[in-house]
Amino acid sequence: MIKLSRNRLSDDVVKKLEQSREKYIELAARKLPIPDALATAYNRVEIKECLINESAGKCMYCEGKMLHVDYGDIEHIVPKNLGPEFRYSYENLGLSCRVCNGRKGGFHDATSPLLNPYCDDPDEHFLAAGPMIVHKLGSDRGKITKVKLELNRKDLLEKRAERIENIQSLFEQFSKSKERAIRKVLFEQICLECGSGKEYAFVVRAYAQAIVSDNPAVFNEMKIEYY
């Protein structure tokens, strides 16, 4: 999980969400059935595209890419059944893989809610131990998020390990190369591999930073930038 930022929805979509919210409240107050089209009015193409852009097509929780095999779920950070203000609020939506969405289910704890990468900085709650994600001491929310979403499930550990091995290979090539031009290309590739659009950037960045810190004589000129 890495920090995410919100894009701006078009005024037209914002207006339609507000109209849907008001209609939902009206029908609920009159104890009338809620049509399926109204109940899922947040599931709009424009909204989905915006969420995909914000997360670079990755799950907002585990950072796995899924759009090549799945549509991805529009996730309600605070469960939508807690009120129409959560059902139709764009700030309460995110892109999630089906597994993380299923693990989360309708869970919500007002005192210690799951981490929200749009509002919370995961770096303040998590540490990377190789391919594993561990919560920082004292971070109850980090622990709850890690356990509830099973952020260290087997398939994630395997994929993160592959990403770490890939960037390790780039560092080894960089350390052995004497050609300035080649080192420049390798450095740019390392920065790209740490970028927000890459899978499992949280653990990859932590590994890259550790390599640079532990080998100052080799990588003293490197200041990794995230694209």
mmCIF file of C-alpha atoms in Angstrom:
data_model
loop_
_atom_site.group_PDB
_atom_site.id
_atom_site.type_symbol
_atom_site.label_atom_id
_atom_site.label_comp_id
_atom_site.label_asym_id
_atom_site.label_seq_id
_atom_site.Cartn_x
_atom_site.Cartn_y
_atom_site.Cartn_z
ATOM 1 C CA MET A 1 0.000 0.000 0.000
ATOM 2 C CA ILE A 2 1.267 3.458 -0.918
ATOM 3 C CA LYS A 3 -0.139 6.959 -0.524
ATOM 4 C CA LEU A 4 -2.692 7.915 -3.175
ATOM 5 C CA SER A 5 -4.128 11.253 -4.295
ATOM 6 C CA ARG A 6 -7.587 12.121 -5.559
ATOM 7 C CA ASN A 7 -8.312 13.368 -9.056
ATOM 8 C CA ARG A 8 -11.165 15.770 -9.690
ATOM 9 C CA LEU A 9 -14.451 14.420 -11.003
ATOM 10 C CA SER A 10 -16.344 16.376 -13.639
ATOM 11 C CA ASP A 11 -19.061 18.674 -12.304
ATOM 12 C CA ASP A 12 -21.642 16.639 -14.207
ATOM 13 C CA VAL A 13 -20.710 13.384 -12.458
ATOM 14 C CA VAL A 14 -20.616 15.099 -9.063
ATOM 15 C CA LYS A 15 -24.098 16.464 -9.708
ATOM 16 C CA LYS A 16 -25.431 13.039 -10.703
ATOM 17 C CA LEU A 17 -24.005 11.460 -7.554
ATOM 18 C CA GLU A 18 -25.698 14.103 -5.435
ATOM 19 C CA GLN A 19 -28.997 13.566 -7.237
ATOM 20 C CA SER A 20 -28.718 9.825 -6.627
ATOM 21 C CA ARG A 21 -28.031 10.400 -2.948
ATOM 22 C CA GLU A 22 -31.056 12.669 -2.584
ATOM 23 C CA LYS A 23 -33.319 10.204 -4.412
ATOM 24 C CA TYR A 24 -32.083 7.345 -2.233
ATOM 25 C CA ILE A 25 -32.832 9.340 0.941
ATOM 26 C CA GLU A 26 -36.300 10.235 -0.365
ATOM 27 C CA LEU A 27 -37.251 6.633 -1.170
ATOM 28 C CA ALA A 28 -35.812 5.309 2.080
ATOM 29 C CA ALA A 29 -37.767 7.891 4.090
ATOM 30 C CA ARG A 30 -40.971 6.776 2.356
ATOM 31 C CA LYS A 31 -40.021 3.133 2.934
ATOM 32 C CA LEU A 32 -40.167 2.445 -0.791
ATOM 33 C CA PRO A 33 -37.944 -0.121 -2.549
ATOM 34 C CA ILE A 34 -34.621 1.136 -3.889
ATOM 35 C CA PRO A 35 -34.173 0.265 -7.599
ATOM 36 C CA ASP A 36 -30.964 -1.600 -8.397
ATOM 37 C CA ALA A 37 -29.930 1.122 -10.848
ATOM 38 C CA LEU A 38 -30.151 3.701 -8.069
ATOM 39 C CA ALA A 39 -28.464 1.528 -5.453
ATOM 40 C CA THR A 40 -25.455 1.094 -7.766
ATOM 41 C CA ALA A 41 -25.472 4.577 -9.321
ATOM 42 C CA TYR A 42 -21.913 5.090 -8.048
ATOM 43 C CA ASN A 43 -20.763 2.397 -10.494
ATOM 44 C CA ARG A 44 -20.304 4.723 -13.461
ATOM 45 C CA VAL A 45 -17.730 4.449 -16.232
ATOM 46 C CA GLU A 46 -16.368 7.934 -15.512
ATOM 47 C CA ILE A 47 -15.898 7.118 -11.835
ATOM 48 C CA LYS A 48 -14.225 3.776 -12.542
ATOM 49 C CA GLU A 49 -11.806 5.389 -15.001
ATOM 50 C CA CYS A 50 -10.903 8.071 -12.485
ATOM 51 C CA LEU A 51 -10.227 5.493 -9.764
ATOM 52 C CA ILE A 52 -8.106 3.444 -12.166
ATOM 53 C CA ASN A 53 -6.018 6.512 -12.997
ATOM 54 C CA GLU A 54 -5.543 7.364 -9.327
ATOM 55 C CA SER A 55 -4.227 3.915 -8.434
ATOM 56 C CA ALA A 56 -2.476 3.215 -11.762
ATOM 57 C CA GLY A 57 -4.745 0.210 -12.221
ATOM 58 C CA LYS A 58 -3.592 -1.361 -8.958
ATOM 59 C CA CYS A 59 -5.576 -2.500 -5.953
ATOM 60 C CA MET A 60 -5.548 0.375 -3.456
ATOM 61 C CA TYR A 61 -4.723 -2.102 -0.684
ATOM 62 C CA CYS A 62 -2.346 -4.831 -1.912
ATOM 63 C CA GLU A 63 -0.948 -2.979 -4.993
ATOM 64 C CA GLY A 64 -1.595 -5.915 -7.286
ATOM 65 C CA LYS A 65 -2.622 -5.212 -10.888
ATOM 66 C CA MET A 66 -5.739 -7.058 -11.955
ATOM 67 C CA LEU A 67 -7.281 -5.314 -14.951
ATOM 68 C CA HIS A 68 -5.695 -7.744 -17.420
ATOM 69 C CA VAL A 69 -7.777 -10.579 -15.913
ATOM 70 C CA ASP A 70 -10.564 -8.851 -13.981
ATOM 71 C CA TYR A 71 -12.611 -5.660 -14.035
ATOM 72 C CA GLY A 72 -11.616 -4.609 -10.528
ATOM 73 C CA ASP A 73 -14.127 -3.651 -7.848
ATOM 74 C CA ILE A 74 -15.285 -0.188 -6.864
ATOM 75 C CA GLU A 75 -14.656 -0.415 -3.146
ATOM 76 C CA HIS A 76 -16.506 1.572 -0.485
ATOM 77 C CA ILE A 77 -13.896 2.421 2.139
ATOM 78 C CA VAL A 78 -16.601 2.946 4.758
ATOM 79 C CA PRO A 79 -19.312 0.334 4.037
ATOM 80 C CA LYS A 80 -22.100 1.729 1.894
ATOM 81 C CA ASN A 81 -24.791 0.203 4.095
ATOM 82 C CA LEU A 82 -23.914 2.698 6.833
ATOM 83 C CA GLY A 83 -25.711 5.456 4.953
ATOM 84 C CA PRO A 84 -26.257 7.119 1.567
ATOM 85 C CA GLU A 85 -23.573 9.680 2.390
ATOM 86 C CA PHE A 86 -21.045 6.832 2.146
ATOM 87 C CA ARG A 87 -22.693 5.079 -0.806
ATOM 88 C CA TYR A 88 -22.478 8.109 -3.123
ATOM 89 C CA SER A 89 -19.410 9.943 -1.829
ATOM 90 C CA TYR A 90 -16.551 9.814 -4.331
ATOM 91 C CA GLU A 91 -14.097 10.378 -1.472
ATOM 92 C CA ASN A 92 -15.278 7.049 -0.053
ATOM 93 C CA LEU A 93 -14.505 5.060 -3.212
ATOM 94 C CA GLY A 94 -11.389 3.264 -4.375
ATOM 95 C CA LEU A 95 -10.257 0.518 -6.758
ATOM 96 C CA SER A 96 -9.821 -2.868 -5.117
ATOM 97 C CA CYS A 97 -8.998 -6.367 -6.261
ATOM 98 C CA ARG A 98 -11.687 -8.951 -5.638
ATOM 99 C CA VAL A 99 -9.626 -10.718 -2.964
ATOM 100 C CA CYS A 100 -8.976 -7.650 -0.809
ATOM 101 C CA ASN A 101 -12.570 -6.512 -1.285
ATOM 102 C CA GLY A 102 -13.789 -9.916 -0.148
ATOM 103 C CA ARG A 103 -11.451 -9.989 2.857
ATOM 104 C CA LYS A 104 -12.644 -6.577 3.954
ATOM 105 C CA GLY A 105 -16.324 -7.298 3.429
ATOM 106 C CA GLY A 106 -18.485 -5.028 5.561
ATOM 107 C CA PHE A 107 -15.840 -4.552 8.247
ATOM 108 C CA HIS A 108 -15.656 -1.118 9.839
ATOM 109 C CA ASP A 109 -14.384 -0.011 13.220
ATOM 110 C CA ALA A 110 -14.949 3.675 13.892
ATOM 111 C CA THR A 111 -12.234 3.691 16.579
ATOM 112 C CA SER A 112 -9.569 1.866 14.555
ATOM 113 C CA PRO A 113 -10.649 1.873 10.891
ATOM 114 C CA LEU A 114 -8.642 0.180 8.185
ATOM 115 C CA LEU A 115 -5.977 2.388 6.647
ATOM 116 C CA ASN A 116 -7.223 4.580 3.820
ATOM 117 C CA PRO A 117 -4.347 5.260 1.377
ATOM 118 C CA TYR A 118 -6.044 8.479 0.278
ATOM 119 C CA CYS A 119 -6.100 9.914 3.805
ATOM 120 C CA ASP A 120 -3.410 7.955 5.652
ATOM 121 C CA ASP A 121 0.282 7.606 4.883
ATOM 122 C CA PRO A 122 1.077 3.869 4.872
ATOM 123 C CA ASP A 123 4.732 4.695 5.639
ATOM 124 C CA GLU A 124 3.596 5.799 9.095
ATOM 125 C CA HIS A 125 2.001 2.432 9.833
ATOM 126 C CA PHE A 126 3.908 -0.225 7.872
ATOM 127 C CA LEU A 127 7.463 -1.439 7.385
ATOM 128 C CA ALA A 128 8.724 -3.745 4.648
ATOM 129 C CA ALA A 129 10.718 -6.806 5.694
ATOM 130 C CA GLY A 130 11.773 -8.153 2.324
ATOM 131 C CA PRO A 131 8.534 -9.175 0.603
ATOM 132 C CA MET A 132 6.614 -9.070 3.879
ATOM 133 C CA ILE A 133 4.651 -6.121 5.224
ATOM 134 C CA VAL A 134 4.742 -5.672 8.998
ATOM 135 C CA HIS A 135 2.951 -3.077 11.077
ATOM 136 C CA LYS A 136 4.944 -0.577 13.096
ATOM 137 C CA LEU A 137 4.932 -1.026 16.857
ATOM 138 C CA GLY A 138 2.038 0.898 18.330
ATOM 139 C CA SER A 139 0.047 1.089 15.100
ATOM 140 C CA ASP A 140 -3.167 -0.752 15.881
ATOM 141 C CA ARG A 141 -4.653 0.371 12.583
ATOM 142 C CA GLY A 142 -1.657 -0.981 10.710
ATOM 143 C CA LYS A 143 -2.006 -4.341 12.452
ATOM 144 C CA ILE A 144 -5.760 -4.519 11.867
ATOM 145 C CA THR A 145 -5.343 -3.616 8.192
ATOM 146 C CA LYS A 146 -2.565 -6.154 7.654
ATOM 147 C CA VAL A 147 -4.474 -8.974 9.360
ATOM 148 C CA LYS A 148 -7.950 -8.219 8.009
ATOM 149 C CA LEU A 149 -6.816 -7.886 4.388
ATOM 150 C CA GLU A 150 -4.217 -10.661 4.731
ATOM 151 C CA LEU A 151 -1.565 -8.505 3.114
ATOM 152 C CA ASN A 152 1.008 -11.291 3.479
ATOM 153 C CA ARG A 153 -0.946 -14.020 1.726
ATOM 154 C CA LYS A 154 1.208 -16.499 -0.193
ATOM 155 C CA ASP A 155 0.574 -15.213 -3.711
ATOM 156 C CA LEU A 156 1.433 -11.645 -2.699
ATOM 157 C CA LEU A 157 4.694 -12.736 -1.046
ATOM 158 C CA GLU A 158 5.708 -14.589 -4.207
ATOM 159 C CA LYS A 159 4.936 -11.646 -6.494
ATOM 160 C CA ARG A 160 6.698 -9.150 -4.232
ATOM 161 C CA ALA A 161 9.761 -11.404 -4.076
ATOM 162 C CA GLU A 162 9.883 -11.446 -7.889
ATOM 163 C CA ARG A 163 9.789 -7.643 -7.984
ATOM 164 C CA ILE A 164 12.582 -7.418 -5.420
ATOM 165 C CA GLU A 165 14.722 -9.876 -7.384
ATOM 166 C CA ASN A 166 14.198 -7.844 -10.549
ATOM 167 C CA ILE A 167 15.374 -4.598 -9.009
ATOM 168 C CA GLN A 168 18.239 -6.397 -7.261
ATOM 169 C CA SER A 169 19.465 -7.467 -10.695
ATOM 170 C CA LEU A 170 19.458 -3.821 -11.822
ATOM 171 C CA PHE A 171 21.477 -2.779 -8.786
ATOM 172 C CA GLU A 172 24.028 -5.528 -9.463
ATOM 173 C CA GLN A 173 24.392 -4.412 -13.075
ATOM 174 C CA PHE A 174 24.794 -0.817 -11.919
ATOM 175 C CA SER A 175 27.501 -1.726 -9.397
ATOM 176 C CA LYS A 176 29.515 -3.680 -11.992
ATOM 177 C CA SER A 177 29.252 -1.189 -14.836
ATOM 178 C CA LYS A 178 31.998 1.391 -15.413
ATOM 179 C CA GLU A 179 30.331 3.110 -18.356
ATOM 180 C CA ARG A 180 28.670 6.351 -17.323
ATOM 181 C CA ALA A 181 25.998 6.119 -20.032
ATOM 182 C CA ILE A 182 25.031 2.595 -19.011
ATOM 183 C CA ARG A 183 24.914 3.547 -15.337
ATOM 184 C CA LYS A 184 22.642 6.454 -16.206
ATOM 185 C CA VAL A 185 20.216 4.172 -18.057
ATOM 186 C CA LEU A 186 20.251 1.643 -15.220
ATOM 187 C CA PHE A 187 19.637 4.374 -12.655
ATOM 188 C CA GLU A 188 16.639 5.629 -14.623
ATOM 189 C CA GLN A 189 15.297 2.078 -14.806
ATOM 190 C CA ILE A 190 15.688 1.665 -11.046
ATOM 191 C CA CYS A 191 13.702 4.858 -10.489
ATOM 192 C CA LEU A 192 10.991 3.622 -12.842
ATOM 193 C CA GLU A 193 10.788 0.289 -11.019
ATOM 194 C CA CYS A 194 10.182 2.208 -7.778
ATOM 195 C CA GLY A 195 7.449 4.308 -9.375
ATOM 196 C CA SER A 196 3.875 4.563 -8.169
ATOM 197 C CA GLY A 197 2.573 2.794 -11.261
ATOM 198 C CA LYS A 198 4.556 -0.381 -10.610
ATOM 199 C CA GLU A 199 3.217 -3.308 -8.622
ATOM 200 C CA TYR A 200 4.175 -3.603 -4.959
ATOM 201 C CA ALA A 201 6.017 -0.291 -4.914
ATOM 202 C CA PHE A 202 5.979 -0.194 -1.104
ATOM 203 C CA VAL A 203 8.342 -3.150 -0.668
ATOM 204 C CA VAL A 204 10.400 -2.356 -3.785
ATOM 205 C CA ARG A 205 11.099 1.198 -2.585
ATOM 206 C CA ALA A 206 12.078 -0.056 0.860
ATOM 207 C CA TYR A 207 14.503 -2.562 -0.663
ATOM 208 C CA ALA A 208 16.024 0.039 -2.987
ATOM 209 C CA GLN A 209 16.519 2.511 -0.148
ATOM 210 C CA ALA A 210 18.165 -0.180 1.984
ATOM 211 C CA ILE A 211 20.588 -1.131 -0.813
ATOM 212 C CA VAL A 212 21.633 2.485 -1.351
ATOM 213 C CA SER A 213 22.064 3.114 2.389
ATOM 214 C CA ASP A 214 24.074 -0.068 2.949
ATOM 215 C CA ASN A 215 26.442 0.546 0.012
ATOM 216 C CA PRO A 216 27.320 4.262 0.091
ATOM 217 C CA ALA A 217 30.636 3.785 -1.695
ATOM 218 C CA VAL A 218 28.912 2.205 -4.694
ATOM 219 C CA PHE A 219 25.689 4.181 -4.835
ATOM 220 C CA ASN A 220 26.758 7.469 -3.269
ATOM 221 C CA GLU A 221 25.588 9.528 -6.260
ATOM 222 C CA MET A 222 22.135 7.939 -6.375
ATOM 223 C CA LYS A 223 19.059 9.739 -5.156
ATOM 224 C CA ILE A 224 16.111 7.618 -6.167
ATOM 225 C CA GLU A 225 13.144 9.559 -7.483
ATOM 226 C CA TYR A 226 9.677 8.081 -7.841
ATOM 227 C CA TYR A 227 7.819 8.662 -11.097
#
